[in-house]
Short mmCIF file of C-alpha atoms and ligand atoms in Angstrom, two decimals:
data_model
loop_
_atom_site.label_atom_id
_atom_site.label_comp_id
_atom_site.label_asym_id
_atom_site.label_seq_id
_atom_site.Cartn_x
_atom_site.Cartn_y
_atom_site.Cartn_z
CA MET A 288 28.04 -16.79 -23.22
CA THR A 289 27.99 -13.26 -24.50
CA LYS A 290 31.03 -11.02 -24.17
CA ASP A 291 29.35 -8.85 -21.50
CA GLU A 292 28.74 -11.98 -19.34
CA ASN A 293 32.50 -12.11 -18.93
CA THR A 294 33.16 -8.81 -17.56
CA SER A 295 33.17 -7.90 -13.78
CA LEU A 296 30.31 -5.76 -12.66
CA ALA A 297 32.55 -2.97 -11.25
CA GLN A 298 34.37 -2.52 -14.55
CA THR A 299 33.41 0.48 -16.80
CA VAL A 300 33.08 0.10 -20.71
CA ARG A 301 36.40 0.54 -22.46
CA GLY A 302 37.33 4.31 -22.96
CA MET A 303 34.81 5.61 -20.46
CA ARG A 304 35.56 6.70 -16.79
CA ASP A 305 34.15 7.94 -13.78
CA LEU A 306 35.02 11.49 -12.41
CA VAL A 307 35.38 11.39 -8.66
CA GLY A 308 37.08 13.45 -6.11
CA VAL A 309 39.19 16.51 -7.25
CA ASP A 310 38.45 15.56 -10.93
CA VAL A 311 34.78 16.45 -10.49
CA SER A 312 35.90 19.93 -8.89
CA VAL A 313 38.24 20.67 -11.76
CA TYR A 314 35.51 19.75 -14.40
CA GLY A 315 33.04 22.05 -12.53
CA GLU A 316 35.38 24.91 -12.32
CA ILE A 317 36.20 24.62 -16.10
CA ILE A 318 32.58 24.64 -17.14
CA ASN A 319 31.63 27.55 -14.74
CA THR A 320 34.50 29.60 -16.19
CA LEU A 321 33.59 28.91 -19.89
CA MET A 322 29.83 29.57 -19.18
CA ARG A 323 30.82 33.00 -17.69
CA VAL A 324 33.03 33.71 -20.73
CA ALA A 325 30.29 32.56 -23.28
CA TYR A 326 27.55 34.72 -21.48
CA SER A 327 29.82 37.66 -21.64
CA HIS A 328 30.20 37.24 -25.48
CA GLY A 329 26.31 37.10 -25.75
CA TYR A 330 25.81 33.22 -25.86
CA SER A 331 23.17 31.44 -24.12
CA GLN A 332 22.67 27.74 -23.31
CA ILE A 333 21.08 25.12 -25.41
CA GLU A 334 20.51 21.64 -24.44
CA THR A 335 20.09 19.02 -27.05
CA PRO A 336 19.51 15.07 -26.59
CA ILE A 337 22.53 12.76 -26.41
CA LEU A 338 20.80 10.46 -28.71
CA GLU A 339 19.91 11.44 -32.28
CA PHE A 340 19.12 9.64 -35.55
CA THR A 341 22.27 8.38 -37.25
CA SER A 342 21.32 10.24 -40.51
CA LEU A 343 21.84 13.71 -38.86
CA PHE A 344 25.64 12.88 -38.23
CA VAL A 345 26.17 11.13 -41.50
CA ARG A 346 24.61 14.28 -43.32
CA GLY A 347 26.07 16.73 -40.94
CA LEU A 348 29.75 15.57 -40.55
CA GLY A 349 30.20 13.94 -44.08
CA GLU A 350 29.94 10.21 -44.99
CA ASP A 351 33.64 10.04 -45.55
CA THR A 352 34.83 11.39 -42.34
CA ASP A 353 36.75 9.21 -39.90
CA VAL A 354 34.07 9.99 -37.23
CA VAL A 355 31.14 8.88 -39.40
CA GLY A 356 33.03 6.15 -40.97
CA LYS A 357 34.63 4.45 -37.78
CA GLU A 358 34.00 6.01 -34.66
CA MET A 359 30.26 6.35 -34.17
CA PHE A 360 28.38 4.63 -31.33
CA SER A 361 25.36 3.57 -33.55
CA PHE A 362 22.59 0.88 -32.90
CA LEU A 363 19.08 0.05 -33.76
CA ASP A 364 16.61 1.02 -31.17
CA ARG A 365 13.73 -1.38 -30.44
CA ALA A 366 11.63 0.03 -33.23
CA GLY A 367 14.43 -0.71 -35.59
CA GLN A 368 15.65 3.01 -36.16
CA SER A 369 19.29 3.67 -36.44
CA VAL A 370 20.07 6.06 -33.64
CA THR A 371 23.61 7.30 -32.47
CA LEU A 372 25.21 8.71 -29.44
CA ARG A 373 26.24 12.19 -30.30
CA PRO A 374 30.03 12.35 -31.45
CA GLU A 375 29.98 16.19 -31.54
CA GLY A 376 27.56 19.10 -30.98
CA THR A 377 27.38 21.21 -33.99
CA ALA A 378 25.04 19.02 -36.19
CA SER A 379 22.65 18.82 -33.21
CA ALA A 380 22.84 22.41 -32.81
CA VAL A 381 22.07 22.91 -36.36
CA ARG A 382 19.11 20.65 -36.35
CA ALA A 383 17.83 22.47 -33.00
CA LEU A 384 18.06 25.67 -34.96
CA ILE A 385 15.79 24.33 -37.65
CA THR A 386 13.62 22.12 -35.45
CA ASN A 387 12.87 25.01 -33.17
CA LYS A 388 12.24 27.50 -36.22
CA LEU A 389 14.99 29.69 -34.85
CA THR A 390 16.36 30.50 -38.24
CA GLN A 391 13.97 33.56 -38.53
CA THR A 392 15.47 35.43 -35.61
CA LEU A 393 19.07 35.76 -36.17
CA PRO A 394 21.81 35.77 -35.05
CA GLN A 395 21.45 33.01 -32.58
CA LYS A 396 24.32 32.23 -30.29
CA PHE A 397 24.48 29.07 -28.46
CA PHE A 398 26.83 27.15 -25.93
CA TYR A 399 26.38 23.74 -24.82
CA TYR A 400 28.51 21.18 -22.84
CA GLY A 401 28.30 17.52 -21.96
CA PRO A 402 29.47 14.09 -23.08
CA MET A 403 30.11 13.22 -26.60
CA PHE A 404 31.04 9.48 -27.87
CA ARG A 405 33.60 8.30 -30.43
CA TYR A 406 34.63 4.78 -30.88
CA ASP A 407 38.32 5.73 -31.16
CA ARG A 408 41.36 3.77 -29.73
CA PRO A 409 41.65 5.30 -26.10
CA GLN A 410 44.94 6.66 -24.87
CA LYS A 411 45.76 9.69 -22.70
CA GLY A 412 43.53 12.66 -23.71
CA ARG A 413 41.57 10.41 -26.02
CA TYR A 414 38.46 8.67 -24.45
CA ARG A 415 35.33 7.03 -25.95
CA GLN A 416 33.12 9.21 -23.77
CA PHE A 417 34.70 12.63 -23.46
CA PHE A 418 33.22 16.22 -22.76
CA GLN A 419 33.04 19.12 -25.00
CA PHE A 420 32.11 22.79 -24.30
CA GLY A 421 30.88 24.11 -27.65
CA ILE A 422 29.62 27.29 -28.84
CA GLU A 423 27.98 28.12 -32.25
CA ASP A 424 27.20 31.45 -33.83
CA PHE A 425 24.52 31.33 -36.36
CA GLY A 426 23.74 34.28 -38.81
CA GLU A 427 26.94 36.23 -38.90
CA SER A 428 28.96 36.10 -42.05
CA GLY A 429 31.52 38.59 -41.40
CA PRO A 430 35.31 37.78 -40.32
CA LEU A 431 34.68 39.70 -37.08
CA SER A 432 32.64 36.83 -35.87
CA ASP A 433 35.44 34.31 -36.52
CA VAL A 434 37.72 36.75 -34.39
CA ASP A 435 35.21 37.06 -31.68
CA VAL A 436 34.89 33.11 -31.46
CA ILE A 437 38.76 32.72 -31.36
CA ALA A 438 39.02 35.41 -28.93
CA LEU A 439 36.44 33.72 -26.67
CA ALA A 440 38.70 30.57 -26.86
CA HIS A 441 41.58 32.55 -26.00
CA GLU A 442 40.02 34.19 -23.18
CA GLY A 443 38.54 30.91 -21.81
CA LEU A 444 42.03 29.24 -21.71
CA SER A 445 43.64 32.03 -20.15
CA LYS A 446 41.08 32.55 -17.50
CA LEU A 447 41.58 28.77 -16.78
CA GLY A 448 45.57 29.22 -16.77
CA VAL A 449 45.95 27.05 -19.47
CA GLN A 450 48.64 28.00 -22.04
CA GLY A 451 47.26 27.26 -25.60
CA GLU A 452 49.00 28.04 -28.78
CA LEU A 453 46.68 29.09 -31.62
CA PHE A 454 47.05 27.68 -35.20
CA ILE A 455 44.79 29.05 -37.88
CA ASN A 456 44.21 28.37 -41.56
CA SER A 457 41.67 29.10 -44.40
CA ILE A 458 40.31 26.22 -46.40
CA GLY A 459 38.58 28.92 -48.75
CA ASP A 460 35.17 29.08 -49.99
CA LYS A 461 33.35 26.65 -52.13
CA SER A 462 34.70 27.98 -55.46
CA SER A 463 38.37 27.93 -54.16
CA ARG A 464 37.92 24.53 -52.93
CA GLU A 465 36.56 23.21 -56.36
CA ILE A 466 39.43 24.45 -58.32
CA TYR A 467 41.98 23.14 -55.66
CA LYS A 468 40.38 19.77 -55.60
CA SER A 469 40.92 19.15 -59.28
CA HIS A 470 44.60 19.92 -58.66
CA LEU A 471 44.70 17.73 -55.78
CA VAL A 472 43.22 14.70 -57.79
CA ASP A 473 45.65 15.32 -60.57
CA TYR A 474 48.45 15.28 -57.90
CA PHE A 475 47.42 12.30 -55.91
CA SER A 476 46.46 10.22 -59.04
CA LYS A 477 50.16 10.22 -59.95
CA TYR A 478 50.90 8.15 -56.58
CA LYS A 479 47.45 6.29 -56.62
CA ASN A 480 49.00 2.86 -55.95
CA ASP A 481 51.20 3.91 -53.21
CA LEU A 482 48.24 5.53 -51.24
CA SER A 483 46.38 3.67 -48.36
CA GLU A 484 43.37 1.92 -49.13
CA ASP A 485 41.17 4.61 -47.54
CA SER A 486 42.98 7.38 -49.44
CA GLN A 487 42.48 5.59 -52.74
CA ARG A 488 38.82 5.53 -52.03
CA ARG A 489 38.85 9.19 -51.01
CA LEU A 490 40.44 10.06 -54.24
CA LEU A 491 37.20 9.29 -55.81
CA THR A 492 34.77 10.45 -52.98
CA ASN A 493 36.45 13.29 -51.07
CA PRO A 494 39.96 14.02 -52.08
CA LEU A 495 40.53 16.87 -49.41
CA ARG A 496 40.01 14.27 -46.69
CA ILE A 497 43.37 12.64 -47.72
CA LEU A 498 45.23 15.63 -46.35
CA ASP A 499 43.92 14.48 -42.93
CA SER A 500 45.22 10.98 -43.21
CA LYS A 501 47.55 9.69 -40.42
CA GLU A 502 48.77 6.65 -42.46
CA LEU A 503 52.51 6.59 -42.81
CA SER A 504 52.36 5.70 -46.32
CA ASP A 505 50.11 8.67 -47.17
CA ILE A 506 52.13 11.47 -45.21
CA ALA A 507 55.28 11.46 -47.32
CA ILE A 508 52.96 11.84 -50.47
CA ILE A 509 50.72 14.50 -48.64
CA GLU A 510 54.02 16.63 -47.93
CA GLY A 511 54.59 17.35 -51.64
CA SER A 512 50.90 18.14 -52.46
CA PRO A 513 49.74 21.56 -53.77
CA SER A 514 48.74 24.00 -51.10
CA LEU A 515 44.93 25.22 -51.03
CA PHE A 516 46.49 28.52 -49.98
CA ASP A 517 47.57 29.12 -53.60
CA PHE A 518 44.01 28.63 -54.88
CA LEU A 519 42.19 30.87 -52.47
CA SER A 520 39.73 33.04 -54.47
CA LYS A 521 40.25 36.91 -54.04
CA ASP A 522 37.18 37.03 -51.66
CA ALA A 523 38.41 34.16 -49.47
CA ALA A 524 42.06 35.64 -49.23
CA ALA A 525 40.51 39.00 -48.27
CA PHE A 526 38.35 37.26 -45.62
CA PHE A 527 41.44 35.58 -44.05
CA ASP A 528 43.44 38.65 -43.97
CA LYS A 529 40.58 40.35 -42.09
CA VAL A 530 40.61 37.48 -39.45
CA GLN A 531 44.31 38.02 -39.09
CA ASP A 532 43.83 41.85 -38.86
CA GLY A 533 41.45 41.15 -35.96
CA LEU A 534 43.68 38.82 -34.05
CA ASN A 535 46.37 41.36 -34.44
CA VAL A 536 44.31 44.12 -32.98
CA LEU A 537 43.35 42.00 -29.98
CA SER A 538 47.05 41.01 -29.69
CA ILE A 539 46.26 37.30 -29.91
CA PRO A 540 49.34 35.54 -31.13
CA TYR A 541 49.06 32.78 -33.78
CA SER A 542 50.79 30.69 -36.37
CA ILE A 543 49.44 29.86 -39.81
CA ASP A 544 49.27 26.13 -40.26
CA ARG A 545 48.51 25.28 -44.04
CA THR A 546 47.69 21.63 -43.20
CA LEU A 547 44.89 22.31 -40.67
CA VAL A 548 41.94 21.07 -42.62
CA ARG A 549 40.11 19.49 -39.64
CA GLY A 550 38.37 16.20 -39.38
CA LEU A 551 34.96 17.09 -40.29
CA ASP A 552 33.50 17.88 -43.84
CA TYR A 553 31.52 20.98 -42.89
CA TYR A 554 34.14 23.68 -42.54
CA ASP A 555 35.00 26.63 -45.01
CA HIS A 556 36.94 29.85 -44.80
CA THR A 557 38.52 29.79 -41.24
CA THR A 558 39.72 26.69 -39.39
CA PHE A 559 41.59 26.98 -36.10
CA GLU A 560 43.11 24.87 -33.13
CA PHE A 561 44.53 25.74 -29.85
CA LYS A 562 47.13 23.27 -28.77
CA ALA A 563 48.53 22.97 -25.17
CA ASN A 564 51.40 20.80 -23.81
CA ILE A 565 50.15 17.72 -21.95
CA ASP A 566 53.13 15.67 -20.73
CA SER A 567 55.37 17.42 -23.05
CA GLN A 568 53.12 16.50 -26.04
CA PRO A 569 51.19 19.15 -28.00
CA LEU A 570 47.51 18.29 -27.83
CA ALA A 571 44.57 20.05 -29.50
CA VAL A 572 42.42 21.64 -26.63
CA VAL A 573 40.07 23.63 -28.72
CA GLY A 574 39.04 23.26 -32.29
CA GLY A 575 36.59 25.12 -34.57
CA GLY A 576 35.95 27.10 -37.62
CA ARG A 577 33.38 28.39 -40.01
CA TYR A 578 30.72 26.26 -41.54
CA ASN A 579 28.53 28.59 -43.93
CA GLY A 580 26.99 25.54 -45.99
CA LEU A 581 25.88 23.38 -43.07
CA VAL A 582 22.52 24.81 -42.22
CA GLU A 583 21.30 24.59 -45.87
CA GLU A 584 22.85 21.15 -46.16
CA MET A 585 20.74 19.99 -43.29
CA GLY A 586 17.53 21.27 -44.90
CA GLY A 587 17.34 24.79 -43.38
CA PRO A 588 17.74 28.14 -45.23
CA SER A 589 21.32 29.35 -46.14
CA ILE A 590 22.81 30.70 -42.97
CA PRO A 591 26.31 31.37 -42.24
CA ALA A 592 27.81 30.04 -38.91
CA VAL A 593 31.01 29.63 -36.97
CA GLY A 594 31.67 27.70 -33.96
CA LEU A 595 34.24 25.74 -31.92
CA ALA A 596 34.49 23.09 -29.14
CA PHE A 597 36.78 22.84 -26.22
CA GLY A 598 37.90 19.37 -25.40
CA VAL A 599 37.24 19.49 -21.65
CA ASP A 600 39.08 16.41 -20.59
CA ARG A 601 42.21 17.62 -22.19
CA VAL A 602 41.80 21.19 -20.60
CA MET A 603 41.55 19.21 -17.22
CA LEU A 604 44.88 17.60 -17.88
CA ALA A 605 46.54 20.90 -18.56
CA TYR A 606 44.70 22.59 -15.56
CA ASP A 607 46.65 23.34 -12.54
CA ARG A 608 44.68 21.83 -9.59
CA ALA A 609 46.18 24.13 -7.02
CA ARG A 610 43.86 26.78 -8.52
CA ILE A 611 40.65 25.09 -7.25
CA PRO A 612 39.33 27.48 -4.53
CA ALA A 613 38.99 25.63 -1.21
CA LYS A 614 36.12 26.24 1.14
CA THR A 615 36.83 25.44 4.78
CA VAL A 616 35.08 22.34 6.18
CA ILE A 617 33.84 22.67 9.62
CA SER A 618 32.49 19.57 11.55
CA VAL A 619 29.73 19.77 14.07
CA LEU A 620 29.56 17.02 16.76
CA PHE A 621 26.79 16.52 19.37
CA VAL A 622 27.89 14.67 22.52
CA THR A 623 24.43 12.84 23.14
CA GLU A 624 21.12 12.66 21.23
CA LYS A 625 19.81 15.52 23.55
CA GLU A 626 22.17 18.03 21.70
CA GLU A 627 21.23 17.16 18.31
CA VAL A 628 18.65 19.79 17.68
CA VAL A 629 21.07 22.57 18.58
CA ALA A 630 23.82 20.90 16.43
CA LEU A 631 21.57 20.85 13.51
CA LYS A 632 20.53 24.42 13.78
CA LEU A 633 24.20 25.69 14.26
CA ALA A 634 25.47 23.68 11.26
CA ASN A 635 22.76 25.16 9.14
CA ALA A 636 23.53 28.74 10.26
CA LEU A 637 27.23 28.18 9.36
CA ARG A 638 26.67 27.00 5.79
CA ASP A 639 26.68 30.31 4.25
CA LYS A 640 30.31 30.73 4.95
CA PHE A 641 31.67 27.20 5.48
CA ASN A 642 30.98 23.47 4.21
CA VAL A 643 29.50 21.72 7.28
CA ILE A 644 29.30 18.14 8.10
CA ILE A 645 27.57 16.38 10.97
CA PRO A 646 29.07 13.13 11.40
CA SER A 647 26.61 10.99 13.46
CA ASP A 648 27.75 7.47 13.80
CA GLY A 649 29.87 6.28 16.71
CA GLY A 650 31.64 7.83 19.65
CA ILE A 651 33.29 11.30 19.73
CA ALA A 652 36.64 9.88 19.08
CA LYS A 653 35.41 8.05 15.96
CA ARG A 654 33.71 11.13 14.80
CA LEU A 655 36.74 13.24 15.17
CA LYS A 656 38.60 10.76 13.01
CA GLN A 657 35.97 10.83 10.35
CA SER A 658 36.09 14.75 10.55
CA ASN A 659 39.92 14.58 9.87
CA THR A 660 39.38 12.31 7.04
CA ALA A 661 36.83 14.70 5.48
CA GLY A 662 39.50 17.45 5.76
CA ALA A 663 37.74 19.51 8.46
CA THR A 664 39.75 22.39 9.86
CA CYS A 665 37.75 22.68 13.11
CA ALA A 666 35.32 20.50 15.15
CA ILE A 667 32.67 22.22 17.10
CA ILE A 668 31.62 19.95 20.04
CA ILE A 669 28.31 20.50 21.69
CA GLY A 670 27.49 18.70 25.08
CA GLU A 671 24.98 19.51 27.84
CA ASP A 672 27.27 22.19 29.38
CA GLU A 673 27.70 23.95 26.11
CA VAL A 674 23.82 23.98 25.58
CA ARG A 675 23.29 25.35 28.98
CA LEU A 676 25.92 28.27 28.49
CA SER A 677 24.78 28.99 24.86
CA ALA A 678 28.27 28.18 23.85
CA VAL A 679 30.38 25.48 21.89
CA LYS A 680 33.73 23.97 22.28
CA CYS A 681 35.98 24.56 19.08
CA LYS A 682 38.78 22.09 18.58
CA LEU A 683 41.21 22.88 15.75
CA LEU A 684 42.05 19.75 13.69
CA LYS A 685 44.72 21.68 11.48
CA ALA A 686 47.26 24.29 12.27
CA VAL A 687 46.13 27.60 10.67
CA GLY A 688 48.23 30.88 11.12
CA GLU A 689 49.18 31.53 14.67
CA TYR A 690 46.88 28.57 15.90
CA SER A 691 48.14 24.86 16.34
CA ASP A 692 46.52 21.70 15.56
CA GLY A 693 44.41 20.52 18.77
CA ASP A 694 44.08 24.00 20.22
CA GLU A 695 40.55 24.28 22.04
CA PHE A 696 38.53 27.21 22.63
CA SER A 697 35.21 27.97 24.41
CA VAL A 698 33.03 30.40 22.32
CA GLU A 699 29.57 31.74 22.54
CA GLN A 700 27.27 30.55 19.79
CA ALA A 701 26.33 33.99 18.88
CA ASN A 702 30.05 34.84 18.15
CA LEU A 703 30.73 31.41 16.40
CA GLU A 704 30.79 32.68 12.73
CA GLU A 705 33.04 35.49 13.42
CA PHE A 706 35.34 33.38 15.51
CA LEU A 707 35.65 30.57 13.00
CA MET A 708 36.37 33.14 10.23
CA ARG A 709 39.26 34.42 12.40
CA VAL A 710 40.92 31.11 13.52
CA THR A 711 40.05 29.05 10.35
CA VAL A 712 40.98 31.31 7.42
CA PRO A 713 44.30 33.06 7.42
CA LYS A 714 43.96 36.69 7.14
CA ASP A 715 45.47 37.15 3.54
CA LYS A 716 42.91 34.60 2.34
CA ILE A 717 39.69 36.24 3.52
CA LEU A 718 37.88 37.15 0.22
P1 AMP B 955 36.38 18.03 -32.88
O1 AMP B 955 35.00 17.88 -32.57
O2 AMP B 955 36.95 16.64 -33.46
O3 AMP B 955 36.73 19.24 -33.70
O4 AMP B 955 37.10 18.16 -31.59
C1 AMP B 955 37.16 19.46 -30.67
C2 AMP B 955 38.15 19.12 -29.43
O5 AMP B 955 37.56 18.01 -28.85
C3 AMP B 955 39.54 18.62 -29.69
O6 AMP B 955 40.33 19.69 -30.03
C4 AMP B 955 39.82 17.59 -28.53
O7 AMP B 955 40.39 18.65 -27.45
C5 AMP B 955 38.37 17.24 -28.18
N1 AMP B 955 38.17 15.70 -28.48
C6 AMP B 955 37.95 15.25 -29.65
N2 AMP B 955 37.87 13.90 -29.61
C7 AMP B 955 38.22 13.55 -28.35
C8 AMP B 955 38.29 12.38 -27.76
N3 AMP B 955 38.15 11.18 -28.18
N4 AMP B 955 38.66 12.29 -26.37
C9 AMP B 955 39.02 13.51 -25.82
N5 AMP B 955 38.85 14.75 -26.32
C10 AMP B 955 38.35 14.77 -27.54
#
């Protein structure tokens, strides 16, 4: 018996979950808000496949990163090719830029959103299928673009009412990092035998990655390591100063975190993260930075780039659900089949202003109960008499303003919308 024959059909795969009920509304509200902010900064949408060749991520993210080494959902397809469910969006965006020959018309500013997949240990705020909203700005090399990307994240979070604390760092340009790397190797070599197995390997392959280690044995050693900051070239230091000047001009508060090297290999110059408190724990809700070398590394021309990704699941955890705008639900009930057509027409006419349901199974009492369960504020009942008089009976299912639950009114069909606006939406809530 294979492992999957043991599982119940109603079970989801570990680390993956359905979004139902209010979660879906929150997800939609977050995506809509971030789309509006991205459009206002000159971005347009791009859609790339969820499945890509494994080599794209190995090359793009770096062989020695945790994501590539331990967390990818990779498998052989029926033709024997290794494919991977995307663990993030940047590598795909770079590929799409090259594949679609967009490198000739710069800048190109993309946003995208959707599911990403990482085989990590699931816990609150960390899932194996999670959602990101990402933006990538290709073709702009100045620090102003870094500032604009950070400002976009800041604006997105504040429009969503999420308090995010910004941390920034510079990991310098290539030349700064080369010099720094040799100092780092000298330092870590002194503690070689005390380092974790992964870090010992990284000492040879990619010493900067050691700084990102979460192993307890490594953390104490990392604390005493030299800081990249002390090795920034003049140009890299000036670039970082300008990023800070821009943030100051926009009054965006930040702290410098010298340990912020981020988990992926492709960054240089600016790296940043926004953290929010989720159950009193600071969790990264947005991460990003500049990656000038990546397009060339992936086979394209040398094109500077900067980008970020919101972790939408974590933004959902930090989001105050009371902010979801409610649209009033109205229930339309016909007494017998003879009134069905009138009910259908009336329901359609009301859908501009209200969410309208037409429960059709069972007697009026049962359908009133269903209307209550669906959260309807008012039931509109249409019987033989109402059709004859071009009127309807309105029964309130909730107390609103000066009206009580159970109040009934007879209303002419021609005045129905105006009447419903008056009785179902308290005056101060009319938009
Ligand atoms: P990264 O692509 O690693 O730079 O991550 C960008 C953002 O995506 C992070 O700041 C998190 O908010 C979110 N994120 C990354 N991995 C996960 C995960 N496994 N589950 C939920 N959110 C995640």
